[in-house]
Amino acid sequence: MRTILVVGGGYAGFYTAWKLEKKLRRGEAKVIIVDPRPYMTYQPFLPEVVAGSVEARHAAVAHRRHLRKTQLINGSVTTIDHAHRTVQVQPAVGESFPLAYDILVVTAGAVTRKLAIPGVAEHAIGMKHVEEAVAIRDRMLTAFDHAATLPRGPHRRRLLTVTFVGGGFSGVEGFGELMSLGQALVKKYPELDPAELSFHLVEARDRILPEVTDGPGRWVVEHLEKRGGHVHLNAQLRSATDGHIVLSTGEEFDSELIVWTAGNGANPMVHNHTDLPIDARGQVVVRADLRVGTPEEPIEDAWAAGDDAAVPDLAIERPGAATVPNAQHAVRQGKLLAKNLIATLRGRKARPYKHASLGVVATLGLGRGIFQWHGIVIKGFPAWVMHRGYHVLAVPTWERKVRVLAVWITAVFYGRDIVSLASVQHPRQAFETGGEPARATADTRATPDTRAIADTQAIADTQATADTQA
């Protein structure tokens, strides 16, 4: 029996293993997945997790619930030595160990790309994982609670200011959903004035949503600004020290919540710690059939897909074009990779990957969205319905579809839940203090629970480190 090792359990890795389980014959091959997280994150739901429209756990698909024939290792692959068919695994607990395999599948994904901007590492939070989306929501809810106890002034204004850096799909969807939540939430706080809310979206280019054409992109900017958002185009973040935002345009303001969505970078493990061929962007060089290597020099028993693979885009008639790193491609590449693995195990020929885009759809807040397919553009409520319909169909497993639909139906009658659970980041505080009120610090500035924020950031940083290794 041959051992198939899948490095990474995200979109491409999960679907590869899931389809292999269904198609492999008994005793034909053994499948192992190594990933630091015990679940696959359905990232298109993260903006709705931020807004409270989807429960956090419903955006995560548990590996052990659905991959029942696959051996799961909770850890990170730190080195790939394909010449000797071995990887080094750092488990969540214990010493690292070597793991041998016969066939390698690299689906480690990408990592959040951070720039060396003062204050970003200390104060910003990403939006790539479930725990980050939950923390963003809890921070804003906690900020509202604290702002309601303060008189008008700079401290209260800071608490009610949110900044997103990055105008791609992740940033625009998160920005639109959080602004929608904030504007609905302020109605529950008679102490606060809706005019005090301030939402900023910072983008270095002259447009947002590069996946859509210029016209729809301009409409999204106008739509967000009409709703009260501030969209800063051709603007770069120069500093975020102590939450004080300084832009290249000269604008400055204080912001309690800073969300960093300025793109993805190559996975450092794939880029720096493998003997596989890597391109200039740090991605694995892949043929059209998802085998690692080039048409002239394929690498035997090595495959790759998803965000860490430079898969040729056969649907675009342009030499050297590669598929964009999104869920549409990762899911379909994972499914095809499983089929190609089985085909080669049984002596058949692997098929090339070719997928024409189904269009792009984005949520801009509750009841608002945009869809584009070639020259067809749909805006507003119909596009929002299309967004929800597409993603409830796309999220894997009927169990997750039913759970998400149940939350959406409940929200129609009762609205979104507005409870902050930031305190779960330090569950022993009440036990340790015995109910005594927290002692005031020397810093009199009223900010959300700084201990919860620090703990949340520490968790996110730990997970980011694991992702970097895996």
PDB file of C-alpha atoms in Angstrom, residues 108-366:
ATOM      1  CA  ALA A 108      -0.140  24.352   2.352  1.00  0.00           C
ATOM      2  CA  GLY A 109      -1.867  27.531   1.163  1.00  0.00           C
ATOM      3  CA  ALA A 110      -0.683  31.113   1.523  1.00  0.00           C
ATOM      4  CA  VAL A 111      -0.139  33.311   4.570  1.00  0.00           C
ATOM      5  CA  THR A 112      -1.171  36.888   5.343  1.00  0.00           C
ATOM      6  CA  ARG A 113       1.394  39.258   3.892  1.00  0.00           C
ATOM      7  CA  LYS A 114       2.544  41.775   6.481  1.00  0.00           C
ATOM      8  CA  LEU A 115       4.660  44.816   5.696  1.00  0.00           C
ATOM      9  CA  ALA A 116       7.166  46.469   8.031  1.00  0.00           C
ATOM     10  CA  ILE A 117       4.860  49.336   8.972  1.00  0.00           C
ATOM     11  CA  PRO A 118       5.210  50.722  12.519  1.00  0.00           C
ATOM     12  CA  GLY A 119       2.370  49.570  14.765  1.00  0.00           C
ATOM     13  CA  VAL A 120       0.835  46.993  12.414  1.00  0.00           C
ATOM     14  CA  ALA A 121       2.269  43.910  14.138  1.00  0.00           C
ATOM     15  CA  GLU A 122       1.261  45.293  17.565  1.00  0.00           C
ATOM     16  CA  HIS A 123      -2.233  46.613  16.831  1.00  0.00           C
ATOM     17  CA  ALA A 124      -3.659  45.138  13.606  1.00  0.00           C
ATOM     18  CA  ILE A 125      -5.437  41.828  13.199  1.00  0.00           C
ATOM     19  CA  GLY A 126      -5.821  39.744  10.056  1.00  0.00           C
ATOM     20  CA  MET A 127      -8.992  38.229   8.612  1.00  0.00           C
ATOM     21  CA  LYS A 128      -7.860  34.890   7.230  1.00  0.00           C
ATOM     22  CA  HIS A 129      -8.974  32.552  10.017  1.00  0.00           C
ATOM     23  CA  VAL A 130     -12.087  31.996  12.126  1.00  0.00           C
ATOM     24  CA  GLU A 131     -10.509  33.144  15.384  1.00  0.00           C
ATOM     25  CA  GLU A 132      -9.502  36.440  13.762  1.00  0.00           C
ATOM     26  CA  ALA A 133     -13.025  37.058  12.446  1.00  0.00           C
ATOM     27  CA  VAL A 134     -14.473  36.365  15.898  1.00  0.00           C
ATOM     28  CA  ALA A 135     -11.945  38.692  17.541  1.00  0.00           C
ATOM     29  CA  ILE A 136     -12.779  41.523  15.097  1.00  0.00           C
ATOM     30  CA  ARG A 137     -16.469  41.256  15.942  1.00  0.00           C
ATOM     31  CA  ASP A 138     -15.882  41.019  19.705  1.00  0.00           C
ATOM     32  CA  ARG A 139     -13.507  43.992  19.689  1.00  0.00           C
ATOM     33  CA  MET A 140     -16.044  46.225  17.990  1.00  0.00           C
ATOM     34  CA  LEU A 141     -18.904  45.111  20.242  1.00  0.00           C
ATOM     35  CA  THR A 142     -16.746  45.690  23.318  1.00  0.00           C
ATOM     36  CA  ALA A 143     -15.715  49.106  21.973  1.00  0.00           C
ATOM     37  CA  PHE A 144     -19.392  50.099  21.702  1.00  0.00           C
ATOM     38  CA  ASP A 145     -20.025  49.024  25.306  1.00  0.00           C
ATOM     39  CA  HIS A 146     -17.100  51.103  26.530  1.00  0.00           C
ATOM     40  CA  ALA A 147     -17.882  54.112  24.351  1.00  0.00           C
ATOM     41  CA  ALA A 148     -21.405  54.248  25.771  1.00  0.00           C
ATOM     42  CA  THR A 149     -19.970  55.011  29.232  1.00  0.00           C
ATOM     43  CA  LEU A 150     -17.864  57.970  28.031  1.00  0.00           C
ATOM     44  CA  PRO A 151     -18.704  61.581  27.236  1.00  0.00           C
ATOM     45  CA  ARG A 152     -18.180  62.878  23.708  1.00  0.00           C
ATOM     46  CA  GLY A 153     -14.533  63.438  22.903  1.00  0.00           C
ATOM     47  CA  PRO A 154     -11.429  61.919  21.315  1.00  0.00           C
ATOM     48  CA  HIS A 155     -11.494  58.746  23.438  1.00  0.00           C
ATOM     49  CA  ARG A 156     -15.043  57.903  22.429  1.00  0.00           C
ATOM     50  CA  ARG A 157     -14.370  58.840  18.820  1.00  0.00           C
ATOM     51  CA  ARG A 158     -11.378  56.481  18.739  1.00  0.00           C
ATOM     52  CA  LEU A 159     -13.467  53.601  20.085  1.00  0.00           C
ATOM     53  CA  LEU A 160     -16.011  54.098  17.309  1.00  0.00           C
ATOM     54  CA  THR A 161     -13.424  54.204  14.506  1.00  0.00           C
ATOM     55  CA  VAL A 162     -12.623  51.112  12.413  1.00  0.00           C
ATOM     56  CA  THR A 163      -9.911  50.888   9.745  1.00  0.00           C
ATOM     57  CA  PHE A 164      -9.501  48.199   7.071  1.00  0.00           C
ATOM     58  CA  VAL A 165      -6.230  48.121   5.125  1.00  0.00           C
ATOM     59  CA  GLY A 166      -6.551  46.401   1.735  1.00  0.00           C
ATOM     60  CA  GLY A 167      -9.244  46.774  -0.923  1.00  0.00           C
ATOM     61  CA  GLY A 168      -9.401  43.227  -2.246  1.00  0.00           C
ATOM     62  CA  PHE A 169     -12.422  40.970  -1.788  1.00  0.00           C
ATOM     63  CA  SER A 170     -11.571  40.117   1.816  1.00  0.00           C
ATOM     64  CA  GLY A 171     -11.138  43.754   2.834  1.00  0.00           C
ATOM     65  CA  VAL A 172     -14.173  45.114   0.978  1.00  0.00           C
ATOM     66  CA  GLU A 173     -16.507  42.354   2.154  1.00  0.00           C
ATOM     67  CA  GLY A 174     -15.300  42.609   5.758  1.00  0.00           C
ATOM     68  CA  PHE A 175     -15.540  46.407   5.636  1.00  0.00           C
ATOM     69  CA  GLY A 176     -19.074  46.366   4.213  1.00  0.00           C
ATOM     70  CA  GLU A 177     -20.328  43.740   6.657  1.00  0.00           C
ATOM     71  CA  LEU A 178     -18.783  45.374   9.736  1.00  0.00           C
ATOM     72  CA  MET A 179     -20.100  48.810   8.734  1.00  0.00           C
ATOM     73  CA  SER A 180     -23.556  47.267   8.286  1.00  0.00           C
ATOM     74  CA  LEU A 181     -23.311  45.719  11.771  1.00  0.00           C
ATOM     75  CA  GLY A 182     -22.052  48.974  13.340  1.00  0.00           C
ATOM     76  CA  GLN A 183     -24.818  51.086  11.856  1.00  0.00           C
ATOM     77  CA  ALA A 184     -27.450  48.598  13.051  1.00  0.00           C
ATOM     78  CA  LEU A 185     -25.763  48.258  16.442  1.00  0.00           C
ATOM     79  CA  VAL A 186     -25.673  51.988  17.245  1.00  0.00           C
ATOM     80  CA  LYS A 187     -29.489  52.019  17.305  1.00  0.00           C
ATOM     81  CA  LYS A 188     -29.280  49.856  20.440  1.00  0.00           C
ATOM     82  CA  TYR A 189     -27.160  52.513  22.174  1.00  0.00           C
ATOM     83  CA  PRO A 190     -29.160  55.693  22.865  1.00  0.00           C
ATOM     84  CA  GLU A 191     -26.013  57.144  24.469  1.00  0.00           C
ATOM     85  CA  LEU A 192     -24.243  57.184  21.102  1.00  0.00           C
ATOM     86  CA  ASP A 193     -24.790  59.335  18.016  1.00  0.00           C
ATOM     87  CA  PRO A 194     -24.686  57.475  14.635  1.00  0.00           C
ATOM     88  CA  ALA A 195     -22.653  60.389  13.286  1.00  0.00           C
ATOM     89  CA  GLU A 196     -19.814  59.398  15.632  1.00  0.00           C
ATOM     90  CA  LEU A 197     -19.206  56.130  13.756  1.00  0.00           C
ATOM     91  CA  SER A 198     -16.212  56.263  11.417  1.00  0.00           C
ATOM     92  CA  PHE A 199     -15.258  53.443   9.032  1.00  0.00           C
ATOM     93  CA  HIS A 200     -12.141  53.767   6.839  1.00  0.00           C
ATOM     94  CA  LEU A 201     -10.989  51.551   3.947  1.00  0.00           C
ATOM     95  CA  VAL A 202      -7.390  52.160   2.799  1.00  0.00           C
ATOM     96  CA  GLU A 203      -6.197  50.949  -0.616  1.00  0.00           C
ATOM     97  CA  ALA A 204      -2.807  51.671  -2.202  1.00  0.00           C
ATOM     98  CA  ARG A 205      -4.110  51.422  -5.764  1.00  0.00           C
ATOM     99  CA  ASP A 206      -6.530  53.748  -7.558  1.00  0.00           C
ATOM    100  CA  ARG A 207      -9.374  51.213  -7.331  1.00  0.00           C
ATOM    101  CA  ILE A 208     -10.756  48.411  -5.180  1.00  0.00           C
ATOM    102  CA  LEU A 209     -11.855  44.867  -6.102  1.00  0.00           C
ATOM    103  CA  PRO A 210      -9.339  44.169  -8.884  1.00  0.00           C
ATOM    104  CA  GLU A 211     -11.355  41.091  -9.901  1.00  0.00           C
ATOM    105  CA  VAL A 212     -14.188  43.269 -11.286  1.00  0.00           C
ATOM    106  CA  THR A 213     -13.987  45.822 -14.095  1.00  0.00           C
ATOM    107  CA  ASP A 214     -13.622  49.566 -13.585  1.00  0.00           C
ATOM    108  CA  GLY A 215     -17.309  50.476 -13.723  1.00  0.00           C
ATOM    109  CA  PRO A 216     -18.544  48.076 -11.025  1.00  0.00           C
ATOM    110  CA  GLY A 217     -15.445  48.923  -8.958  1.00  0.00           C
ATOM    111  CA  ARG A 218     -16.347  52.626  -9.008  1.00  0.00           C
ATOM    112  CA  TRP A 219     -19.941  51.786  -8.108  1.00  0.00           C
ATOM    113  CA  VAL A 220     -18.793  49.875  -5.010  1.00  0.00           C
ATOM    114  CA  VAL A 221     -16.723  52.869  -3.855  1.00  0.00           C
ATOM    115  CA  GLU A 222     -19.676  55.227  -4.370  1.00  0.00           C
ATOM    116  CA  HIS A 223     -22.020  52.786  -2.624  1.00  0.00           C
ATOM    117  CA  LEU A 224     -19.775  52.447   0.439  1.00  0.00           C
ATOM    118  CA  GLU A 225     -19.261  56.217   0.679  1.00  0.00           C
ATOM    119  CA  LYS A 226     -23.005  56.872   0.331  1.00  0.00           C
ATOM    120  CA  ARG A 227     -23.508  54.634   3.364  1.00  0.00           C
ATOM    121  CA  GLY A 228     -21.041  56.722   5.376  1.00  0.00           C
ATOM    122  CA  GLY A 229     -17.755  54.885   4.782  1.00  0.00           C
ATOM    123  CA  HIS A 230     -14.499  56.642   3.957  1.00  0.00           C
ATOM    124  CA  VAL A 231     -12.635  54.997   1.057  1.00  0.00           C
ATOM    125  CA  HIS A 232      -9.011  56.182   0.732  1.00  0.00           C
ATOM    126  CA  LEU A 233      -7.673  55.314  -2.738  1.00  0.00           C
ATOM    127  CA  ASN A 234      -4.041  55.819  -3.780  1.00  0.00           C
ATOM    128  CA  ALA A 235      -3.265  55.842  -0.071  1.00  0.00           C
ATOM    129  CA  GLN A 236      -0.699  53.788   1.817  1.00  0.00           C
ATOM    130  CA  LEU A 237      -0.575  53.173   5.544  1.00  0.00           C
ATOM    131  CA  ARG A 238       2.602  54.776   6.893  1.00  0.00           C
ATOM    132  CA  SER A 239       2.118  54.121  10.604  1.00  0.00           C
ATOM    133  CA  ALA A 240      -0.347  52.604  13.047  1.00  0.00           C
ATOM    134  CA  THR A 241       1.666  53.186  16.233  1.00  0.00           C
ATOM    135  CA  ASP A 242      -0.596  53.141  19.315  1.00  0.00           C
ATOM    136  CA  GLY A 243      -3.596  52.994  16.989  1.00  0.00           C
ATOM    137  CA  HIS A 244      -2.812  56.374  15.421  1.00  0.00           C
ATOM    138  CA  ILE A 245      -3.295  56.004  11.670  1.00  0.00           C
ATOM    139  CA  VAL A 246      -1.006  57.996   9.367  1.00  0.00           C
ATOM    140  CA  LEU A 247      -1.648  57.758   5.607  1.00  0.00           C
ATOM    141  CA  SER A 248       0.608  58.705   2.721  1.00  0.00           C
ATOM    142  CA  THR A 249      -2.010  61.303   1.725  1.00  0.00           C
ATOM    143  CA  GLY A 250      -1.311  63.227   4.937  1.00  0.00           C
ATOM    144  CA  GLU A 251      -4.535  62.183   6.672  1.00  0.00           C
ATOM    145  CA  GLU A 252      -4.304  61.144  10.328  1.00  0.00           C
ATOM    146  CA  PHE A 253      -6.833  59.760  12.811  1.00  0.00           C
ATOM    147  CA  ASP A 254      -7.063  57.396  15.780  1.00  0.00           C
ATOM    148  CA  SER A 255      -8.603  53.956  15.306  1.00  0.00           C
ATOM    149  CA  GLU A 256      -9.301  51.355  17.974  1.00  0.00           C
ATOM    150  CA  LEU A 257      -9.783  48.485  15.508  1.00  0.00           C
ATOM    151  CA  ILE A 258      -7.339  47.963  12.614  1.00  0.00           C
ATOM    152  CA  VAL A 259      -7.936  45.037  10.239  1.00  0.00           C
ATOM    153  CA  TRP A 260      -5.140  44.042   7.853  1.00  0.00           C
ATOM    154  CA  THR A 261      -6.298  42.410   4.600  1.00  0.00           C
ATOM    155  CA  ALA A 262      -3.570  43.674   2.252  1.00  0.00           C
ATOM    156  CA  GLY A 263      -3.028  40.461   0.331  1.00  0.00           C
ATOM    157  CA  ASN A 264      -1.466  37.028   0.705  1.00  0.00           C
ATOM    158  CA  GLY A 265       2.154  35.970   0.473  1.00  0.00           C
ATOM    159  CA  ALA A 266       3.913  32.740  -0.402  1.00  0.00           C
ATOM    160  CA  ASN A 267       4.023  30.178   2.374  1.00  0.00           C
ATOM    161  CA  PRO A 268       7.564  30.469   3.829  1.00  0.00           C
ATOM    162  CA  MET A 269       7.827  26.699   4.348  1.00  0.00           C
ATOM    163  CA  VAL A 270       7.133  26.047   0.678  1.00  0.00           C
ATOM    164  CA  HIS A 271       9.363  28.902  -0.419  1.00  0.00           C
ATOM    165  CA  ASN A 272      12.343  28.248   1.832  1.00  0.00           C
ATOM    166  CA  HIS A 273      12.280  24.675   3.137  1.00  0.00           C
ATOM    167  CA  THR A 274      11.650  22.323   0.237  1.00  0.00           C
ATOM    168  CA  ASP A 275      13.692  20.833  -2.590  1.00  0.00           C
ATOM    169  CA  LEU A 276      10.779  21.261  -5.007  1.00  0.00           C
ATOM    170  CA  PRO A 277      11.034  23.744  -7.913  1.00  0.00           C
ATOM    171  CA  ILE A 278       9.810  27.207  -6.861  1.00  0.00           C
ATOM    172  CA  ASP A 279       9.030  30.225  -9.052  1.00  0.00           C
ATOM    173  CA  ALA A 280       9.912  33.878  -8.409  1.00  0.00           C
ATOM    174  CA  ARG A 281       6.780  34.408  -6.302  1.00  0.00           C
ATOM    175  CA  GLY A 282       7.617  31.513  -3.988  1.00  0.00           C
ATOM    176  CA  GLN A 283       4.990  29.150  -5.418  1.00  0.00           C
ATOM    177  CA  VAL A 284       5.541  25.536  -6.424  1.00  0.00           C
ATOM    178  CA  VAL A 285       6.050  25.139 -10.173  1.00  0.00           C
ATOM    179  CA  VAL A 286       3.176  22.974 -11.407  1.00  0.00           C
ATOM    180  CA  ARG A 287       2.132  21.511 -14.758  1.00  0.00           C
ATOM    181  CA  ALA A 288      -1.414  21.786 -16.072  1.00  0.00           C
ATOM    182  CA  ASP A 289      -2.243  18.320 -14.673  1.00  0.00           C
ATOM    183  CA  LEU A 290      -1.163  19.523 -11.176  1.00  0.00           C
ATOM    184  CA  ARG A 291       2.005  17.438 -11.124  1.00  0.00           C
ATOM    185  CA  VAL A 292       4.991  19.375  -9.756  1.00  0.00           C
ATOM    186  CA  GLY A 293       7.570  20.342 -12.381  1.00  0.00           C
ATOM    187  CA  THR A 294       7.462  21.394 -16.013  1.00  0.00           C
ATOM    188  CA  PRO A 295       6.205  19.528 -19.114  1.00  0.00           C
ATOM    189  CA  GLU A 296       9.846  18.749 -19.937  1.00  0.00           C
ATOM    190  CA  GLU A 297      10.920  17.869 -16.374  1.00  0.00           C
ATOM    191  CA  PRO A 298       8.097  16.489 -14.210  1.00  0.00           C
ATOM    192  CA  ILE A 299       8.849  15.619 -10.596  1.00  0.00           C
ATOM    193  CA  GLU A 300       7.831  12.038  -9.907  1.00  0.00           C
ATOM    194  CA  ASP A 301       5.268  11.455  -7.124  1.00  0.00           C
ATOM    195  CA  ALA A 302       4.883  15.168  -6.296  1.00  0.00           C
ATOM    196  CA  TRP A 303       1.676  17.160  -6.779  1.00  0.00           C
ATOM    197  CA  ALA A 304       0.483  20.601  -5.691  1.00  0.00           C
ATOM    198  CA  ALA A 305      -2.666  22.742  -5.838  1.00  0.00           C
ATOM    199  CA  GLY A 306      -4.293  25.783  -4.279  1.00  0.00           C
ATOM    200  CA  ASP A 307      -2.711  29.073  -3.238  1.00  0.00           C
ATOM    201  CA  ASP A 308       0.840  27.691  -2.952  1.00  0.00           C
ATOM    202  CA  ALA A 309       0.901  26.339  -6.536  1.00  0.00           C
ATOM    203  CA  ALA A 310       1.511  28.226  -9.789  1.00  0.00           C
ATOM    204  CA  VAL A 311      -1.070  26.304 -11.812  1.00  0.00           C
ATOM    205  CA  PRO A 312      -1.175  27.256 -15.524  1.00  0.00           C
ATOM    206  CA  ASP A 313      -4.497  28.902 -16.408  1.00  0.00           C
ATOM    207  CA  LEU A 314      -5.568  27.175 -19.627  1.00  0.00           C
ATOM    208  CA  ALA A 315      -8.818  29.181 -19.696  1.00  0.00           C
ATOM    209  CA  ILE A 316      -6.846  32.350 -20.476  1.00  0.00           C
ATOM    210  CA  GLU A 317      -5.151  32.624 -23.834  1.00  0.00           C
ATOM    211  CA  ARG A 318      -2.048  34.279 -22.453  1.00  0.00           C
ATOM    212  CA  PRO A 319       1.341  32.554 -22.168  1.00  0.00           C
ATOM    213  CA  GLY A 320       2.518  32.152 -18.585  1.00  0.00           C
ATOM    214  CA  ALA A 321      -0.875  32.972 -17.015  1.00  0.00           C
ATOM    215  CA  ALA A 322      -1.536  31.208 -13.706  1.00  0.00           C
ATOM    216  CA  THR A 323      -4.820  30.655 -11.902  1.00  0.00           C
ATOM    217  CA  VAL A 324      -5.658  33.297  -9.317  1.00  0.00           C
ATOM    218  CA  PRO A 325      -5.538  32.161  -5.676  1.00  0.00           C
ATOM    219  CA  ASN A 326      -9.214  31.865  -4.777  1.00  0.00           C
ATOM    220  CA  ALA A 327     -11.678  29.299  -3.465  1.00  0.00           C
ATOM    221  CA  GLN A 328     -13.180  28.557  -6.890  1.00  0.00           C
ATOM    222  CA  HIS A 329      -9.868  27.233  -8.188  1.00  0.00           C
ATOM    223  CA  ALA A 330      -8.663  25.585  -4.959  1.00  0.00           C
ATOM    224  CA  VAL A 331     -11.811  23.460  -4.599  1.00  0.00           C
ATOM    225  CA  ARG A 332     -11.816  22.339  -8.219  1.00  0.00           C
ATOM    226  CA  GLN A 333      -8.077  21.702  -8.241  1.00  0.00           C
ATOM    227  CA  GLY A 334      -8.412  19.537  -5.131  1.00  0.00           C
ATOM    228  CA  LYS A 335     -11.134  17.445  -6.746  1.00  0.00           C
ATOM    229  CA  LEU A 336      -9.159  17.001  -9.980  1.00  0.00           C
ATOM    230  CA  LEU A 337      -5.950  16.248  -8.087  1.00  0.00           C
ATOM    231  CA  ALA A 338      -7.683  13.319  -6.354  1.00  0.00           C
ATOM    232  CA  LYS A 339      -8.903  11.997  -9.706  1.00  0.00           C
ATOM    233  CA  ASN A 340      -5.446  12.373 -11.252  1.00  0.00           C
ATOM    234  CA  LEU A 341      -3.786  10.578  -8.343  1.00  0.00           C
ATOM    235  CA  ILE A 342      -6.131   7.625  -8.741  1.00  0.00           C
ATOM    236  CA  ALA A 343      -5.661   7.632 -12.497  1.00  0.00           C
ATOM    237  CA  THR A 344      -1.869   7.431 -12.169  1.00  0.00           C
ATOM    238  CA  LEU A 345      -2.124   4.727  -9.473  1.00  0.00           C
ATOM    239  CA  ARG A 346      -4.159   2.665 -11.933  1.00  0.00           C
ATOM    240  CA  GLY A 347      -1.945   3.353 -14.945  1.00  0.00           C
ATOM    241  CA  ARG A 348      -4.154   5.911 -16.633  1.00  0.00           C
ATOM    242  CA  LYS A 349      -3.311   9.405 -17.869  1.00  0.00           C
ATOM    243  CA  ALA A 350      -3.851  12.502 -15.709  1.00  0.00           C
ATOM    244  CA  ARG A 351      -6.133  15.254 -17.023  1.00  0.00           C
ATOM    245  CA  PRO A 352      -5.141  18.937 -17.267  1.00  0.00           C
ATOM    246  CA  TYR A 353      -6.894  21.505 -15.090  1.00  0.00           C
ATOM    247  CA  LYS A 354      -9.038  23.996 -16.969  1.00  0.00           C
ATOM    248  CA  HIS A 355     -11.772  26.057 -15.383  1.00  0.00           C
ATOM    249  CA  ALA A 356     -13.364  29.221 -16.747  1.00  0.00           C
ATOM    250  CA  SER A 357     -14.458  31.678 -14.050  1.00  0.00           C
ATOM    251  CA  LEU A 358     -18.086  31.505 -12.959  1.00  0.00           C
ATOM    252  CA  GLY A 359     -17.958  35.220 -12.238  1.00  0.00           C
ATOM    253  CA  VAL A 360     -17.337  37.079  -8.997  1.00  0.00           C
ATOM    254  CA  VAL A 361     -19.832  37.900  -6.269  1.00  0.00           C
ATOM    255  CA  ALA A 362     -19.298  39.887  -3.088  1.00  0.00           C
ATOM    256  CA  THR A 363     -21.374  40.873  -0.092  1.00  0.00           C
ATOM    257  CA  LEU A 364     -21.258  44.558   0.893  1.00  0.00           C
ATOM    258  CA  GLY A 365     -23.327  44.221   4.047  1.00  0.00           C
ATOM    259  CA  LEU A 366     -26.753  42.856   4.956  1.00  0.00           C
TER     260      LEU A 366
END
